[in-house]
Structure formats: C-alpha cells, structure tokens
Amino acid sequence: MNSTPVPPSGLESQSVVSAEIAAIEQARGAAPQPALDYPPYRSSALRHPTKDPHHTDPEAIERWAPCFGERDVDPLEADLTVGGAGEPIGERMVVTGRVTDDRGRPVRRQLVEIWQANAGGRYVHKRDRHPAPLDPNFTGAGRCLTDDDGYYRFQTIKPGPYPWRNHHNAWRPAHIHFSLFGTEFAQRLVTQMYFPGDPLFALDPILQSVTDRRDREMLVAAYDHDVTTHEWATGYRWDIVLGGAHGTLMENGEGDDA
Amino acid sequence: MSTISEGAPLRTTPGQTVGPFFHYGLPYDGDRDLVPPGSAGAVRLTGLVTDGAGNGLPDALVEVWQTRPDGSVPREPGSLRRDGWTFTGFGRASTGRDGRYTFSTLEPGPTEPGAAAFFAVTVFARGLTDRLFTRAYLPDDAAALAADRLLASLPAERRSTLVARRDGQGLVFDIRLQGEGETVFLDLSGYRTRTP
Ligand SMILES: [Fe+2]
C-alpha cells in the first residue's frame, strides 16, 4: 500500500478502503451483522463500542414495542411525490414489501418510516453540501403503517447516488433509509434499502459493514414488474425480516392494537 | 397460516447506520415530550452522548420506551400526534450541538414488586453501523437494583453506567459509546436463562 499515491483531497484512495473491506470480509465471515467496529467506515472509529453487546434476557417492557395507529399517520404520508406544487423530477417508483418476524409472522399495523435523497442525490438537509439541485417538489420523507398482512407501500422518486467524504471519490449507492418497529423492543431496526445491480455496492463501506454476502443481499430490493404500473411508475419489492427475541411471547403482541 | 416458518428462523434483515441526514425523516413535533414539560409528575430525562474522545455527538438520536409510573406497559397509539393526555411510553430525541438529548416524561415504575424500574433506551448515530440498546435504571431502590439480573451479571464499574443519577429536574443518564466508562450496551436477541 506504500506505493498508493495520496489523492489531492488528502483523503485515502478507494483502493486502500477496498483492500480493507476485502480483508475484513475474509476474516470475519458470518459473525453478527453488521460489524460495529468497522474501520473502512471512518466515522465509526470513535463511535463504536469496544465491548460486545452484553446478553441479557428481555424484561417485561422489552417484550413489547411502542404501539402506533391510524391517529399517528396520515395515509398521504406514504406518497412522497405529493405535497409540492408540482411533480418532483425523477423516476417515479413504488416500493412495497412485507414485514415479518424471523418465523415469517407478519408485523401488523406497525410504523414504517423512510427518508431519502432526491433524484439528483441531494438531501433536504442543511449539512448536505453536495452541489446537486434541490427539488422544490420533493422532500423525501414518508411514513405508513403496515396492513393486516404486514405489507407496507410507498410511492416515491428513485433516489440518486451521492458523494461523501469517507475517502477520496467515495460514493454511496442509491438507497432509501428505513426505520421499523416490531412487536417487541429488540426488533427495532434502522437500515437502508438498495437497488439491484448497483455498481457501487462493492465500493461502499456502509453496505459492506454487513460482512456476509447473504446478509447484504437482504438489503437489496428486487425489480418487480407486477408492482410496476402501466404508464405510471416502476415497482420494487423489498421484504424485511425483524430479529429480536425469536418471538417467545409474540402471541401477547397480536390483535390488541386495532 | 402456511407462511409461518416451522423450521429454522429466517435470515434477518441487517441494520445500517442512521447516517447524518435523518433529521427530516425521524424527528417530529413533540417527539421528546412524552408528557408536557412542567405538567404534573413530569420529570426531565437528559444526558450527553459522547464518543471515544469524550466529545458530544451533535448527530445522535435517542429513543426511550418505558412503563407508566404504576409499572404497566402502555398500549396506546399517539406518539406521533400527541394529544397531551395519552401516555404512550415512547419518545425520540435528537441530540443538540453539544451532544445532549432531553425528554420530558414520567418516571417508569417496576413491572412487578421488587423489580428495578428502567427506561429501555435505543441509540442511533452516524458512525454507528447498527442501533444500540441499553437501559437507564432509576437510582433509588437499592434492593431492587441489587437483585436485578442484568446488573448482578456485570462488574461493579460497568454496572454504574446503567444507573441514572438525580438532579433538580429529574434524571441524568449519559451515554458513552466508547472508552473510559463505556456504557453497557445490550444483546436482547433471545432468552437464555429462563423461559418467561
Ligand atoms: Fe443516505
């Protein structure tokens, strides 16, 4: 690595970061995902705990999750393309899928939240300095509740990839941030959904912090022509499986929040 | 139902960092006020989220999930559109420039006699590849704390990272992600010592 030239930004090169990514994947295998201590993601250096999470049995409050309902979410919040004076720029798309626990049981009537960049890869956020245009008709935040079978559905605009300063010429693959609750506290999940075939996958230390390929594949949506609609929007399918305490007391969490 | 898996658990969806740009996606009006500040029984729960160099994180997000003062588990919706009367037990607070989060809430009660009362806490931040779980125990009931299964399983110096302290307005619970006084974070992924 000593021969790698230092790029003019003063940041390390992609090849340095990619070599770290490859070495960790080989060494780590199928350990718990994602890795908390993951040096290729530079801002994890001072923020990851040095000790492994300490196992403890969930107590009573942790066997439940916060309850959300129709009073919390307006159905219009599931459509990120409305709310402006005009149509947002970009590829109109639908993303839908099923939220289940790890036994395949649907997570019913529970909150799903998303946020994302616009078609140009720009967030409506004061700290986003990427010189790509803001879209006056697109904010990029949405909420919905899953239905009785655990399905969520959003209509939005396909986000663009964007640069960041993890290393020189670092680009995030296009993604949508997802926030989910299950039926128990430990099923809480914040993650990111990616689009199939993105050439930036192998270069991205955030996706690669999931060091097992099979687990990374869980984060990639599938193009689904049955979700695509005639002369209107392309469609993607992305199912989500929540972990947690293996649903030991799950029967208590069902049917009481109608 | 035919969709329920009878065999091995399904592969679960891994977490990814919340990143730096969650501020227009996750926070909402009233997110940190489980009860109106200054209302009857309201206490402040506050603390600093700090990194391995001791610096506050200006871009962390903290969530609490808790019992009512009588120890019951809230099953009411309404956390996103608070009506000022319904106690939902859930709150969300992004940290300020100095790394401080603050909630206005009620003190949680023990779920059974002799149990130690605590806030269930989740921490998110840029630079954290996954969410972290912890507990903020109330400091008052020494017998309950001494009998608590989690606290008893920890060496004394680590135990103290999970116990909030009192100030004039309520409770203080600092969260140290790394290094000296590193908070104990929890793996709640299954039951190992008993069947509840
Ligand atoms: Fe992002």
mmCIF file of N, CA and C and ligand atoms in Angstrom, chain A residues 115-117 123 160 162 172-177 192 206, chain B residues 17-22 24, ligand 1:
data_model
loop_
_atom_site.group_PDB
_atom_site.id
_atom_site.type_symbol
_atom_site.label_atom_id
_atom_site.label_comp_id
_atom_site.label_asym_id
_atom_site.label_seq_id
_atom_site.Cartn_x
_atom_site.Cartn_y
_atom_site.Cartn_z
ATOM 1 N N TRP A 115 -36.683 7.869 4.668
ATOM 2 C CA TRP A 115 -36.175 9.153 4.196
ATOM 3 C C TRP A 115 -35.101 8.889 3.164
ATOM 4 N N GLN A 116 -34.910 9.826 2.250
ATOM 5 C CA GLN A 116 -34.035 9.556 1.115
ATOM 6 C C GLN A 116 -33.617 10.850 0.421
ATOM 7 N N ALA A 117 -32.584 10.730 -0.420
ATOM 8 C CA ALA A 117 -32.158 11.823 -1.291
ATOM 9 C C ALA A 117 -33.117 11.918 -2.477
ATOM 10 N N TYR A 123 -30.044 15.596 -0.367
ATOM 11 C CA TYR A 123 -30.989 15.592 0.751
ATOM 12 C C TYR A 123 -31.421 17.021 1.071
ATOM 13 N N GLY A 160 -30.956 9.258 -6.196
ATOM 14 C CA GLY A 160 -29.679 9.164 -6.887
ATOM 15 C C GLY A 160 -28.554 8.811 -5.931
ATOM 16 N N TYR A 162 -24.877 9.484 -4.174
ATOM 17 C CA TYR A 162 -24.293 10.771 -3.786
ATOM 18 C C TYR A 162 -22.895 10.590 -3.212
ATOM 19 N N ARG A 172 -21.952 6.876 -2.265
ATOM 20 C CA ARG A 172 -22.937 5.941 -1.737
ATOM 21 C C ARG A 172 -23.804 5.403 -2.866
ATOM 22 N N PRO A 173 -24.019 4.070 -2.930
ATOM 23 C CA PRO A 173 -25.024 3.560 -3.856
ATOM 24 C C PRO A 173 -26.395 4.153 -3.515
ATOM 25 N N ALA A 174 -27.244 4.307 -4.521
ATOM 26 C CA ALA A 174 -28.589 4.834 -4.265
ATOM 27 C C ALA A 174 -29.277 3.982 -3.204
ATOM 28 N N HIS A 175 -29.961 4.632 -2.277
ATOM 29 C CA HIS A 175 -30.598 3.884 -1.183
ATOM 30 C C HIS A 175 -31.739 4.680 -0.583
ATOM 31 N N ILE A 176 -32.619 3.980 0.074
ATOM 32 C CA ILE A 176 -33.686 4.586 0.878
ATOM 33 C C ILE A 176 -33.483 4.129 2.318
ATOM 34 N N HIS A 177 -33.458 5.091 3.252
ATOM 35 C CA HIS A 177 -33.352 4.756 4.672
ATOM 36 C C HIS A 177 -34.710 4.291 5.183
ATOM 37 N N GLN A 192 -31.025 0.363 5.466
ATOM 38 C CA GLN A 192 -31.075 1.036 4.172
ATOM 39 C C GLN A 192 -31.411 -0.001 3.110
ATOM 40 N N ILE A 206 -20.390 1.326 3.913
ATOM 41 C CA ILE A 206 -21.589 1.188 4.757
ATOM 42 C C ILE A 206 -22.306 -0.114 4.421
ATOM 43 N N THR B 17 -26.324 2.080 9.306
ATOM 44 C CA THR B 17 -26.260 3.337 10.062
ATOM 45 C C THR B 17 -27.437 4.259 9.725
ATOM 46 N N VAL B 18 -27.867 5.015 10.720
ATOM 47 C CA VAL B 18 -28.918 6.021 10.511
ATOM 48 C C VAL B 18 -28.386 7.180 9.664
ATOM 49 N N GLY B 19 -27.046 7.322 9.605
ATOM 50 C CA GLY B 19 -26.422 8.337 8.765
ATOM 51 C C GLY B 19 -26.591 9.743 9.317
ATOM 52 N N PRO B 20 -26.103 10.731 8.569
ATOM 53 C CA PRO B 20 -26.155 12.114 9.057
ATOM 54 C C PRO B 20 -27.430 12.874 8.699
ATOM 55 N N PHE B 21 -28.294 12.292 7.882
ATOM 56 C CA PHE B 21 -29.376 13.090 7.284
ATOM 57 C C PHE B 21 -30.769 12.662 7.728
ATOM 58 N N PHE B 22 -30.874 12.105 8.958
ATOM 59 C CA PHE B 22 -32.178 11.615 9.409
ATOM 60 C C PHE B 22 -33.079 12.718 9.937
ATOM 61 N N TYR B 24 -34.808 15.183 8.915
ATOM 62 C CA TYR B 24 -36.136 15.492 8.404
ATOM 63 C C TYR B 24 -36.973 14.231 8.204
HETATM 64 FE FE FE C 1 -28.332 8.289 2.872
#
